[in-house]
mmCIF file of C-alpha atoms in Angstrom:
data_model
loop_
_atom_site.group_PDB
_atom_site.id
_atom_site.type_symbol
_atom_site.label_atom_id
_atom_site.label_comp_id
_atom_site.label_asym_id
_atom_site.label_seq_id
_atom_site.Cartn_x
_atom_site.Cartn_y
_atom_site.Cartn_z
ATOM 1 C CA MET A 23 76.278 69.660 113.104
ATOM 2 C CA LEU A 24 77.372 72.403 110.706
ATOM 3 C CA SER A 25 80.714 74.055 111.356
ATOM 4 C CA GLY A 26 80.941 77.692 112.376
ATOM 5 C CA ASP A 27 82.159 78.994 109.021
ATOM 6 C CA THR A 28 79.370 77.426 106.966
ATOM 7 C CA ILE A 29 77.200 79.799 104.981
ATOM 8 C CA ALA A 30 73.681 79.072 103.826
ATOM 9 C CA LEU A 31 73.314 78.044 100.197
ATOM 10 C CA GLY A 32 70.588 79.843 98.280
ATOM 11 C CA PRO A 33 68.138 78.051 95.986
ATOM 12 C CA ARG A 34 70.343 78.688 92.939
ATOM 13 C CA ALA A 35 73.362 77.073 94.604
ATOM 14 C CA SER A 36 71.675 74.117 96.295
ATOM 15 C CA GLY A 37 68.516 73.668 94.278
ATOM 16 C CA VAL A 38 66.621 73.360 97.535
ATOM 17 C CA GLN A 39 64.602 75.940 99.454
ATOM 18 C CA GLY A 40 63.866 75.902 103.146
ATOM 19 C CA ASN A 41 65.884 75.939 106.323
ATOM 20 C CA THR A 42 69.438 74.718 106.779
ATOM 21 C CA ALA A 43 68.405 71.325 108.108
ATOM 22 C CA LYS A 44 66.305 70.559 105.016
ATOM 23 C CA ARG A 45 69.121 71.624 102.685
ATOM 24 C CA ARG A 46 71.557 69.427 104.590
ATOM 25 C CA GLU A 47 69.141 66.484 104.352
ATOM 26 C CA ALA A 48 68.725 67.014 100.614
ATOM 27 C CA VAL A 49 72.426 66.764 99.814
ATOM 28 C CA GLY A 50 72.944 63.702 101.941
ATOM 29 C CA SER A 51 74.607 62.823 105.210
ATOM 30 C CA SER A 52 78.061 64.099 104.203
ATOM 31 C CA SER A 53 79.187 67.457 105.525
ATOM 32 C CA VAL A 54 77.830 70.454 103.693
ATOM 33 C CA ASP A 55 81.287 71.974 104.086
ATOM 34 C CA ASP A 56 82.759 69.246 101.890
ATOM 35 C CA PHE A 57 80.056 69.785 99.300
ATOM 36 C CA CYS A 58 80.719 73.360 98.232
ATOM 37 C CA VAL A 59 80.599 75.814 101.096
ATOM 38 C CA ARG A 60 84.082 75.970 102.603
ATOM 39 C CA PRO A 61 85.918 76.916 99.355
ATOM 40 C CA HIS A 62 83.744 80.004 99.148
ATOM 41 C CA PHE A 63 85.310 81.540 102.225
ATOM 42 C CA PRO A 64 88.875 82.223 100.962
ATOM 43 C CA MET A 65 87.524 83.064 97.517
ATOM 44 C CA MET A 66 85.068 85.577 98.936
ATOM 45 C CA HIS A 67 87.767 87.050 101.181
ATOM 46 C CA TYR A 68 90.100 87.432 98.190
ATOM 47 C CA ALA A 69 87.370 89.002 96.072
ATOM 48 C CA LEU A 70 86.551 91.454 98.844
ATOM 49 C CA SER A 71 90.176 92.542 99.224
ATOM 50 C CA GLU A 72 90.533 92.920 95.454
ATOM 51 C CA SER A 73 87.370 95.002 95.315
ATOM 52 C CA LYS A 74 88.724 97.296 98.004
ATOM 53 C CA CYS A 75 91.981 97.636 96.077
ATOM 54 C CA LEU A 76 90.170 98.495 92.864
ATOM 55 C CA SER A 77 88.054 101.028 94.697
ATOM 56 C CA HIS A 78 91.077 102.617 96.370
ATOM 57 C CA HIS A 79 93.002 102.876 93.105
ATOM 58 C CA SER A 80 90.019 103.666 90.912
ATOM 59 C CA SER A 81 91.957 106.346 89.034
ATOM 60 C CA ARG A 82 94.096 103.634 87.463
ATOM 61 C CA TYR A 83 91.243 101.380 86.462
ATOM 62 C CA ALA A 84 88.709 104.000 85.379
ATOM 63 C CA PRO A 85 90.723 106.920 83.942
ATOM 64 C CA ARG A 86 87.723 108.250 82.010
ATOM 65 C CA MET A 87 86.041 109.075 85.315
ATOM 66 C CA LEU A 88 88.757 111.673 85.934
ATOM 67 C CA THR A 89 88.656 115.183 84.567
ATOM 68 C CA ALA A 90 91.245 116.474 82.125
ATOM 69 C CA ASN A 91 92.758 118.465 84.982
ATOM 70 C CA GLN A 92 93.143 115.358 87.122
ATOM 71 C CA ARG A 93 94.684 113.459 84.220
ATOM 72 C CA LEU A 94 97.143 116.327 83.752
ATOM 73 C CA LYS A 95 98.177 115.973 87.391
ATOM 74 C CA GLN A 96 98.510 112.209 86.980
ATOM 75 C CA ALA A 97 100.756 112.667 83.936
ATOM 76 C CA ARG A 98 102.864 115.270 85.750
ATOM 77 C CA ILE A 99 103.472 113.035 88.757
ATOM 78 C CA ASN A 100 104.262 110.073 86.536
ATOM 79 C CA LYS A 101 106.858 112.224 84.758
ATOM 80 C CA GLY A 102 108.620 112.806 88.067
ATOM 81 C CA LEU A 103 107.663 116.472 88.413
ATOM 82 C CA ASP A 104 106.853 116.831 92.092
ATOM 83 C CA THR A 105 105.371 120.336 92.087
ATOM 84 C CA GLN A 106 103.311 122.461 89.743
ATOM 85 C CA ARG A 107 106.046 125.098 89.768
ATOM 86 C CA GLU A 108 108.585 122.523 88.623
ATOM 87 C CA ALA A 109 106.192 121.316 85.925
ATOM 88 C CA ALA A 110 105.531 124.840 84.635
ATOM 89 C CA ALA A 111 109.261 125.556 84.360
ATOM 90 C CA TRP A 112 109.913 122.240 82.605
ATOM 91 C CA LEU A 113 106.986 122.726 80.228
ATOM 92 C CA GLY A 114 108.009 126.314 79.519
ATOM 93 C CA VAL A 115 104.646 127.833 80.450
ATOM 94 C CA ASN A 116 103.504 130.472 82.910
ATOM 95 C CA GLU A 117 103.150 129.013 86.394
ATOM 96 C CA ALA A 118 99.785 130.663 87.049
ATOM 97 C CA THR A 119 98.445 129.339 83.755
ATOM 98 C CA TYR A 120 99.587 125.810 84.492
ATOM 99 C CA ASN A 121 98.180 125.961 88.026
ATOM 100 C CA GLN A 122 94.847 127.020 86.571
ATOM 101 C CA HIS A 123 94.831 124.115 84.128
ATOM 102 C CA GLU A 124 95.744 121.488 86.719
ATOM 103 C CA ASN A 125 93.646 122.845 89.581
ATOM 104 C CA ASP A 126 90.629 123.656 87.390
ATOM 105 C CA THR A 127 90.194 127.026 89.090
ATOM 106 C CA ARG A 128 87.483 127.978 86.592
ATOM 107 C CA GLY A 129 85.505 124.833 87.365
ATOM 108 C CA LYS A 130 85.102 123.696 83.762
ATOM 109 C CA GLY A 131 87.038 120.442 84.054
ATOM 110 C CA LYS A 132 88.701 121.123 80.711
ATOM 111 C CA ILE A 133 92.021 122.341 79.308
ATOM 112 C CA PRO A 134 92.323 124.492 76.151
ATOM 113 C CA ARG A 135 93.172 122.231 73.245
ATOM 114 C CA ASP A 136 96.365 124.039 72.228
ATOM 115 C CA ALA A 137 97.694 123.908 75.799
ATOM 116 C CA ALA A 138 96.599 120.277 76.143
ATOM 117 C CA ALA A 139 98.465 119.370 72.947
ATOM 118 C CA HIS A 140 101.651 120.927 74.331
ATOM 119 C CA TYR A 141 101.266 119.171 77.672
ATOM 120 C CA ALA A 142 100.541 115.816 76.051
ATOM 121 C CA GLN A 143 103.588 116.020 73.801
ATOM 122 C CA ARG A 144 105.944 116.965 76.639
ATOM 123 C CA LEU A 145 104.503 114.575 79.225
ATOM 124 C CA GLY A 146 104.471 111.579 76.889
ATOM 125 C CA VAL A 147 100.739 110.929 76.715
ATOM 126 C CA SER A 148 98.273 111.051 73.852
ATOM 127 C CA LEU A 149 96.194 114.175 73.358
ATOM 128 C CA ASP A 150 93.061 112.043 73.187
ATOM 129 C CA TRP A 151 93.823 110.523 76.593
ATOM 130 C CA LEU A 152 94.487 113.888 78.208
ATOM 131 C CA ILE A 153 91.241 115.386 76.896
ATOM 132 C CA THR A 154 88.841 112.423 76.978
ATOM 133 C CA GLY A 155 90.537 109.666 78.979
ATOM 134 C CA LYS A 156 90.732 107.374 75.952
ATOM 135 C CA GLY A 157 93.955 106.327 74.270
ATOM 136 C CA GLU A 158 97.473 105.965 75.626
ATOM 137 C CA GLY A 159 97.995 107.340 79.103
ATOM 138 C CA PRO A 160 101.170 107.801 81.130
ATOM 139 C CA GLN A 161 103.549 104.875 81.165
ATOM 140 C CA PRO A 162 105.061 103.694 84.458
ATOM 141 C CA SER A 163 108.241 105.607 85.170
ATOM 142 C CA ILE A 164 111.439 103.684 85.917
ATOM 143 C CA GLU A 165 112.843 106.652 87.821
ATOM 144 C CA PRO A 166 112.316 106.413 91.593
ATOM 145 C CA THR A 167 109.976 108.985 93.039
ATOM 146 C CA ALA A 168 110.540 110.879 96.273
ATOM 147 C CA GLU A 169 108.184 108.429 97.973
ATOM 148 C CA ASP A 170 110.233 105.487 96.635
ATOM 149 C CA ILE A 171 113.450 106.980 98.002
ATOM 150 C CA GLU A 172 111.877 107.662 101.401
ATOM 151 C CA GLN A 173 110.607 104.096 101.553
ATOM 152 C CA MET A 174 114.067 102.805 100.609
ATOM 153 C CA ILE A 175 115.665 104.845 103.407
ATOM 154 C CA ARG A 176 113.140 103.532 105.924
ATOM 155 C CA GLU A 177 113.860 99.950 104.877
ATOM 156 C CA ILE A 178 117.619 100.510 105.198
ATOM 157 C CA ILE A 179 117.208 101.933 108.699
ATOM 158 C CA GLU A 180 114.914 99.080 109.732
ATOM 159 C CA ALA A 181 117.376 96.531 108.346
ATOM 160 C CA GLU A 182 120.239 98.210 110.213
ATOM 161 C CA LEU A 183 118.338 97.987 113.485
ATOM 162 C CA LYS A 184 117.919 94.251 112.985
ATOM 163 C CA LEU A 185 121.610 93.650 112.170
ATOM 164 C CA ASP A 186 124.756 93.936 114.225
ATOM 165 C CA THR A 187 126.536 95.545 111.266
ATOM 166 C CA LYS A 188 125.995 99.256 110.709
ATOM 167 C CA ILE A 189 125.462 100.563 107.205
ATOM 168 C CA ALA A 190 128.380 102.953 107.748
ATOM 169 C CA ASP A 191 130.679 99.946 108.271
ATOM 170 C CA LEU A 192 129.883 98.364 104.903
ATOM 171 C CA PRO A 193 132.519 100.344 102.918
ATOM 172 C CA ARG A 194 135.217 99.190 105.357
ATOM 173 C CA ILE A 195 134.036 95.592 105.126
ATOM 174 C CA PHE A 196 133.585 95.371 101.370
ATOM 175 C CA GLY A 197 135.967 98.145 100.316
ATOM 176 C CA PRO A 198 139.108 96.047 99.655
ATOM 177 C CA ALA A 199 137.249 93.543 97.489
ATOM 178 C CA LEU A 200 135.533 96.326 95.541
ATOM 179 C CA HIS A 201 138.824 98.131 94.927
ATOM 180 C CA GLU A 202 140.375 94.914 93.681
ATOM 181 C CA GLN A 203 137.516 94.382 91.258
ATOM 182 C CA LEU A 204 137.809 97.996 90.132
ATOM 183 C CA GLY A 205 141.495 97.505 89.365
ATOM 184 C CA ARG A 206 140.765 94.428 87.263
ATOM 185 C CA PHE A 207 138.002 96.273 85.459
ATOM 186 C CA ARG A 208 140.359 99.123 84.567
ATOM 187 C CA VAL A 209 142.943 96.689 83.216
ATOM 188 C CA ASP A 210 140.368 94.862 81.112
ATOM 189 C CA ARG A 211 138.857 98.069 79.713
ATOM 190 C CA ALA A 212 142.110 99.952 79.073
ATOM 191 C CA PRO A 213 142.683 100.713 75.336
ATOM 192 C CA PRO A 214 145.619 98.864 73.701
ATOM 193 C CA GLY A 215 148.912 100.631 74.291
ATOM 194 C CA LYS A 216 147.526 102.875 77.017
ATOM 195 C CA PRO A 217 148.677 102.296 80.594
ATOM 196 C CA SER A 218 145.912 101.587 83.082
ATOM 197 C CA SER A 219 145.851 102.541 86.736
ATOM 198 C CA LYS A 220 146.355 99.776 89.242
ATOM 199 C CA THR A 221 144.387 99.695 92.441
ATOM 200 C CA SER A 222 145.786 98.196 95.612
ATOM 201 C CA PRO A 223 143.218 96.267 97.660
ATOM 202 C CA ASP A 224 144.994 97.302 100.851
ATOM 203 C CA LYS A 225 145.342 101.021 100.200
ATOM 204 C CA GLY A 226 142.165 101.588 98.249
ATOM 205 C CA ALA A 227 141.809 103.617 95.061
ATOM 206 C CA GLN A 228 144.812 105.803 94.217
ATOM 207 C CA SER A 229 144.991 108.957 92.190
ATOM 208 C CA PRO A 230 146.333 108.642 88.610
ATOM 209 C CA SER A 231 149.538 110.439 89.585
ATOM 210 C CA ALA A 232 150.270 107.860 92.283
ATOM 211 C CA THR A 233 149.744 104.808 90.082
ATOM 212 C CA LYS A 234 152.280 103.051 87.931
ATOM 213 C CA PRO A 235 151.680 101.860 84.382
ATOM 214 C CA VAL A 236 151.140 98.141 83.980
#
């Protein structure tokens, strides 16, 4: 008897037409699952999840489907400029003008070429990409975004709830060892002939006036 997760093979897959019993008889007495059906299940599940991901993030995989205004917004966000006002100030353009170009208030889906050239140069993308979607688009930024920082804070709080140690106690726990390492670092990096400050692991970092030359 076929298992519950077996799917029917079509004529192209099995070479046999008809009902399930006839297809099973054609391939022999061994389980149809062992033949070629069961491996399809995880593969199909993976393909489905990947398709959903591609659909959800379609702007990354099909940039030419975006308008120039949408690409301008994408480049702005990638540059770490959270608001249009911040972008206008950084780009040195009138805020209303920039808002019009990014929001496409005139409904043309385009940006004047001279303005687009300025935006492309400042935002680190090619003019061709900004106008047509072809060419070099925005590169991934290594600077954390506001969303990254918020996620980091959430993870720290969740980790703290799972631990007996509070985050606020970490400086007291690791402070002496860090101060000792800092003192060694200062000694190693001090220029020849110049006294370096010495840090006591018990008292923490001292001001330069309170330290003695080595």
